[in-house]
XYZ file of C-alpha atoms in Angstrom:
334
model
C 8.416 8.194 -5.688
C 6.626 11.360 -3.979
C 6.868 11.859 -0.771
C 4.274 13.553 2.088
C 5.272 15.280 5.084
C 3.257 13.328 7.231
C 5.309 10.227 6.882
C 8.461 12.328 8.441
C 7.906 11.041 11.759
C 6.959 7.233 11.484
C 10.167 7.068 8.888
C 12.408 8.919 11.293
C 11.324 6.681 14.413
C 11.991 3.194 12.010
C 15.216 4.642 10.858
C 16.631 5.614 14.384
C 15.893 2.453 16.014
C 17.824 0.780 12.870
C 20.875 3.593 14.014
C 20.635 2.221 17.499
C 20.643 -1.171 16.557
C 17.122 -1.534 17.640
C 15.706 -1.919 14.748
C 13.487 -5.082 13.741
C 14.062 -7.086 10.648
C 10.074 -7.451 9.725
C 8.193 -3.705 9.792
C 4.401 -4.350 9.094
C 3.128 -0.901 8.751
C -0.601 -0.343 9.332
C -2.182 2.644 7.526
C -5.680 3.788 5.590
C -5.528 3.385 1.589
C -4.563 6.654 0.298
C -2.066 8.046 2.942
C 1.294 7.274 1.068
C 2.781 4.199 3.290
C 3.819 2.892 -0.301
C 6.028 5.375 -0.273
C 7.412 5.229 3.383
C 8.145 1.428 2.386
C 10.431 2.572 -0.662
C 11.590 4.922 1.212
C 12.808 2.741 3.914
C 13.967 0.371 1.348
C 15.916 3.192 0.343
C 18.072 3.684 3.151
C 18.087 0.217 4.281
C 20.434 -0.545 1.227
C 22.569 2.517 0.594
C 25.689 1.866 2.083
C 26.659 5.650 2.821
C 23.734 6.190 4.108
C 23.602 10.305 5.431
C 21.734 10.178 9.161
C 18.010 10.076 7.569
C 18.845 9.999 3.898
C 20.412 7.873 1.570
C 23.322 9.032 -0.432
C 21.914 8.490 -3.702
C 25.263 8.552 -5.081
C 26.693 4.714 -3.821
C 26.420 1.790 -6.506
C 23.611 0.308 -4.126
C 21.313 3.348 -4.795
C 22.493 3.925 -8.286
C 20.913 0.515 -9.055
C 17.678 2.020 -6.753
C 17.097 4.994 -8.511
C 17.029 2.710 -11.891
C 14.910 -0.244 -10.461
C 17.426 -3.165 -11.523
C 18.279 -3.476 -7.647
C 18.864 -7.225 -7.960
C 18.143 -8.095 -4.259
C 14.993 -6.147 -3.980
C 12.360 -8.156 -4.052
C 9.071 -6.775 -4.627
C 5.527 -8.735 -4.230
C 2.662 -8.212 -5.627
C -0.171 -10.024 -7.574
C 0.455 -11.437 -11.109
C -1.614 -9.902 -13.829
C -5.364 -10.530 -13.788
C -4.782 -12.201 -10.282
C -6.184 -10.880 -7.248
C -3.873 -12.812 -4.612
C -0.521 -13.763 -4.091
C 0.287 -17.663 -3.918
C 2.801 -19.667 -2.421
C 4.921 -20.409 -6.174
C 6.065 -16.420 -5.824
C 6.813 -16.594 -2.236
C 8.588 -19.907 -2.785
C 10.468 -18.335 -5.548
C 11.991 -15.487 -3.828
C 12.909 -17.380 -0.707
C 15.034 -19.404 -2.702
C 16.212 -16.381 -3.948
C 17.077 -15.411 -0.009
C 18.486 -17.570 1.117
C 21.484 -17.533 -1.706
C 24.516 -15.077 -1.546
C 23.443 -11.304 -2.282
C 24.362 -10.071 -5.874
C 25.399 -6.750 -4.242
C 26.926 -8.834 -1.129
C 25.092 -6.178 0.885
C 21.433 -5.878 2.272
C 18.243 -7.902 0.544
C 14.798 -6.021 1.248
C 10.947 -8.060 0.304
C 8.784 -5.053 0.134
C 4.778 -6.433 0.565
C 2.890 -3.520 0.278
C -0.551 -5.323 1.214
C -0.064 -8.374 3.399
C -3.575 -9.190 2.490
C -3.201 -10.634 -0.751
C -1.319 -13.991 0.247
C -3.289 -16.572 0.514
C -2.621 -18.961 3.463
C -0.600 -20.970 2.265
C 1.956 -18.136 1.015
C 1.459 -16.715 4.360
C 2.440 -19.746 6.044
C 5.519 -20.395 3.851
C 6.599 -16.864 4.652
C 6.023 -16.697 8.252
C 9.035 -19.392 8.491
C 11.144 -17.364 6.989
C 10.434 -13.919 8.771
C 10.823 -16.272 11.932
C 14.272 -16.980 10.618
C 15.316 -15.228 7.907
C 19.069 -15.125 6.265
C 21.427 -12.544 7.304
C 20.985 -8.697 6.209
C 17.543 -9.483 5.259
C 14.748 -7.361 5.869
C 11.080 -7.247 5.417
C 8.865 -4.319 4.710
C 4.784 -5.121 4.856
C 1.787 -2.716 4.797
C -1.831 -3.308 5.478
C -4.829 -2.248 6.036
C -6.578 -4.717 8.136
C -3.987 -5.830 11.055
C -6.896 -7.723 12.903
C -7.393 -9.814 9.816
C -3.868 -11.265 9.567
C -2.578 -13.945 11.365
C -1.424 -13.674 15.368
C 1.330 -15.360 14.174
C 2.273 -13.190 11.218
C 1.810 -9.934 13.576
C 3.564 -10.926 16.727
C 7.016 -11.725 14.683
C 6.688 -7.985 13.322
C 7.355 -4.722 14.503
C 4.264 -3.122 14.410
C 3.564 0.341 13.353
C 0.681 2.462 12.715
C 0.334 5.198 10.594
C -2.121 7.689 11.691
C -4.612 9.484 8.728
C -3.339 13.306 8.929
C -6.165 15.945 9.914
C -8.405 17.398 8.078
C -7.056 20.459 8.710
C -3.674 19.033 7.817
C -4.561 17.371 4.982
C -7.050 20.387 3.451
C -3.621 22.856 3.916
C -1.326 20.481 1.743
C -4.151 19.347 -0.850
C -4.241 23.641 -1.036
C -0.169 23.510 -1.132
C -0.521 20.893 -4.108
C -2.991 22.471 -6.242
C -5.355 25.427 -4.835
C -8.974 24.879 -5.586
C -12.258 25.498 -3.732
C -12.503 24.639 -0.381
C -15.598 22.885 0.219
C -14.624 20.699 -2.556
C -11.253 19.826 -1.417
C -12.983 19.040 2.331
C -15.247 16.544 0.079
C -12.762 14.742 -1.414
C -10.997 14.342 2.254
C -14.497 12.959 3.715
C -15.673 10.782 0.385
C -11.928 9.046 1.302
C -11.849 8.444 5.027
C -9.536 11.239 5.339
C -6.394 10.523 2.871
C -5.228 12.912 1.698
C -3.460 10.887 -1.473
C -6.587 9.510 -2.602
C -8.726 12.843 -2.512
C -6.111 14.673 -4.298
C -6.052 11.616 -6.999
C -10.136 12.481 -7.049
C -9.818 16.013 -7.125
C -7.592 15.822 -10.013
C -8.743 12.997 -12.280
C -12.010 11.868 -14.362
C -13.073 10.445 -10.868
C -14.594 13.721 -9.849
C -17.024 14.280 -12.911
C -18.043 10.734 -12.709
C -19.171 11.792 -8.805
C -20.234 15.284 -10.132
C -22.478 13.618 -13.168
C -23.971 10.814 -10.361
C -25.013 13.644 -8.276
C -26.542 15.097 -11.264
C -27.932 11.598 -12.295
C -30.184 11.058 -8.924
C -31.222 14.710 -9.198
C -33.459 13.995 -12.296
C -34.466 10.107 -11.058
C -35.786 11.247 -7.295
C -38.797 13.222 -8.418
C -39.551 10.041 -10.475
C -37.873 7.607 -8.735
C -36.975 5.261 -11.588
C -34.116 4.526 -10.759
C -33.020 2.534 -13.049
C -32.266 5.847 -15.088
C -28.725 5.665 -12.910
C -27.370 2.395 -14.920
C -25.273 3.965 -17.011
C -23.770 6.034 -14.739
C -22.986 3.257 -12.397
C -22.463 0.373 -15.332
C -18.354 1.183 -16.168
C -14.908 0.648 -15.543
C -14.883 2.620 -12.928
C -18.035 0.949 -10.542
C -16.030 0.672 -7.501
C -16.186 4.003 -6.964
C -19.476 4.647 -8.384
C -20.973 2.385 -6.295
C -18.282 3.912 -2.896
C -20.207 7.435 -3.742
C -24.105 5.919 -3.917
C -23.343 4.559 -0.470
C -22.315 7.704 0.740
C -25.146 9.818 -0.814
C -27.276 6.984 0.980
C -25.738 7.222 4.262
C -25.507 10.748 4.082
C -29.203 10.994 3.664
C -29.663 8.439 6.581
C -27.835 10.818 8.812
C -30.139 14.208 8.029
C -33.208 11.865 8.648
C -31.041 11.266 12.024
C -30.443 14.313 13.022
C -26.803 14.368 12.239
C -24.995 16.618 10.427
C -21.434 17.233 11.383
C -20.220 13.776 9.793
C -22.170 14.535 6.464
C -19.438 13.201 3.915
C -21.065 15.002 0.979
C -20.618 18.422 1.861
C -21.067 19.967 -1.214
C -24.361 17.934 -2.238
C -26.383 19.341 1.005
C -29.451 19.853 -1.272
C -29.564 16.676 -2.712
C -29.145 14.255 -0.192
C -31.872 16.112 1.864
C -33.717 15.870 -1.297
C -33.052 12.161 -1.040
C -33.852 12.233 2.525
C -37.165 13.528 1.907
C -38.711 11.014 -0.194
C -37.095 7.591 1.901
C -38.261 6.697 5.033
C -34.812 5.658 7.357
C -35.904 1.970 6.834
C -35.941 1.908 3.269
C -32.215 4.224 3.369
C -30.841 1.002 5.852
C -32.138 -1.656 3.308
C -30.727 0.322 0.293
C -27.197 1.136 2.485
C -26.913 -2.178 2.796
C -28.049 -4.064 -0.049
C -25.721 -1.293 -2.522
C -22.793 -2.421 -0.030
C -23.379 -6.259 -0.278
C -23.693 -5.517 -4.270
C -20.505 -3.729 -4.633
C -18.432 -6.148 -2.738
C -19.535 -9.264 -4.846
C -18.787 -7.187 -8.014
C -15.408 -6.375 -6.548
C -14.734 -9.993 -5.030
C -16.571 -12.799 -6.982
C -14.884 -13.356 -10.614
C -17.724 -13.995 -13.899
C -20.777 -11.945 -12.554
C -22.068 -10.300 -14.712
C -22.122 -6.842 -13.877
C -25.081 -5.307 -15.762
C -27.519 -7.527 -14.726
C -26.883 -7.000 -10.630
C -26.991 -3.311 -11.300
C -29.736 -3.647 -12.848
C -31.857 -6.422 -10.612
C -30.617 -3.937 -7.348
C -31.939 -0.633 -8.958
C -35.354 -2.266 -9.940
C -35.043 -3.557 -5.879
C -34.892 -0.309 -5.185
C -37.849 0.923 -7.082
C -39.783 -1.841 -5.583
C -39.119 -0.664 -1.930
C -40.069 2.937 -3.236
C -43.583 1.950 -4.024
C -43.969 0.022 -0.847
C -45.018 2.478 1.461
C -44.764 0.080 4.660
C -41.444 0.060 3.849
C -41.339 -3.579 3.756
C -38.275 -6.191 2.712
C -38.668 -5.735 -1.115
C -39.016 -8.867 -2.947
C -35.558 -10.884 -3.676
């Protein structure tokens, strides 16, 4: 698994309080999608069950990280949702307790790696709570998340709790440069389009993902003079809609903030022309309604299972056109 220099200090703090005895048996570390903490985890995984282990490192060379290196550690346990599933229930977490609480294959360390906390439902939570409260010797727990403040008190205050900063721009723009030089202004786009990571704009910058954005920019080009904007379905109406939908906010916001006054936050640095274009022909009330109602949209897509997709793409696009033509800037019909 790769590994980012910004994760050098949060590992080596975890690892030295394990050296010193300190360390905690359940590590929930808190960090922004697309900074690397999946890594970090296997990483501490790593050296939690190599049994030479060389200060920081682990040996790779033991049996213990033999069986790493090829993925058939048997007392790793590793959650995440089945197939087609977008939660973790309490069969799975039932399963591997079970598993626990039995006599290690290796007769060495057993590590549950959970890289997003978030996907148990409550009642997995609640069956695993009991056993981070008490859990069978040489067993350790490794969690990530994103929200802290929406897990349990009761889940976080049995946890050593860790956060994991989002690098600098600066930071980040010198290794995206390190990891494949490009153009500047792009490269501080990608950083702003993803709150900063640097693992997710350099999975932008070097993917499909970034024509999609580059052809959506190009897509509300033509449709503003017109404003039929229901010229953009296609280019929103794909696999890929998440995102899509993550860049029309932006381009929205973004124009929200030049009507505002503000431009050091702009996230679309390298559309200046045509967000001020989109500026131009919204009035700030209309831009809040749209923010918002594109927001509300993409989450249901994302969250609620049998919608049909085309048709609320296209119902919120002809929304828009409505609250084009209404100069008050009225609520547009529902």
């Amino acid at each position: 698994m790769k590994w980012y220099p910004w994760l050098n200090a949060p590992y080596r703090q975890i690892v030295r309080q394990y050296q010193y005895r300190r360390g905690h048996h359940a590590i929930l570390l808190h960090a922004s999608g697309g900074c690397g903490d999946d890594s970090l985890i296997y990483a501490l995984s790593r050296w939690l069950i190599c049994r030479d282990t060389q200060e920081y490192k682990s040996c790779g060379k033991c049996h213990s990280c033999r069986l790493m290196i090829a993925g058939t550690y048997p007392d790793l346990y590793h959650m995440q949702p089945e197939t087609g599933k977008s939660g973790i229930g309490i069969e799975l977490i039932r399963q591997i307790i079970e598993k626990l609480y039995l006599h290690a294959h290796q007769g060495g360390t057993k590590v549950v790696l959970l890289p997003l906390v978030e996907t148990l439902t409550e009642a997995a939570t609640n069956a695993l709570l009991k056993t981070i409260e008490e859990p069978p010797d040489q067993t350790y727990f490794l969690l990530g998340t994103r929200e802290p403040a929406h897990l349990p008190a009761t889940l976080r205050s049995r946890c050593f709790y860790l956060h994991i900063p989002t690098p600098t721009e600066e930071y980040a723009l010198h290794w995206l440069n390190s990891q494949r030089p490009g153009h500047e202004l792009s490269m501080r786009t990608a950083l702003r389009l993803n709150a900063g990571a640097p693992v997710a704009a350099f999975k932008v910058l070097t993917t499909n993902m970034w024509t999609q954005r580059m052809q959506l920019a190009l897509g509300l080009k033509r449709t503003i003079p017109q404003q039929q904007w229901i010229q953009l379905l296609p280019l929103l109406d794909h696999d890929n809609f998440g995102d899509c939908l993550t860049w029309l906010c932006l381009f929205l916001l973004d124009a929200l903030k030049i009507n505002l006054g503000i431009k050091t936050t702009l996230a679309n640095l390298d559309q200046q022309q045509l967000i001020s274009h989109l500026a131009s022909v919204h009035t700030n009330k209309i831009l809040q309604q749209q923010l918002e109602q594109w927001i509300f949209c993409r989450h249901r897509l994302l969250t609620t299972i049998g919608l049909n997709r085309e048709l609320m793409l296209t119902r919120q696009l002809c929304l828009w056109s409505d609250s084009c033509s209404d100069k008050s800037g009225n609520e547009p019909r529902s």
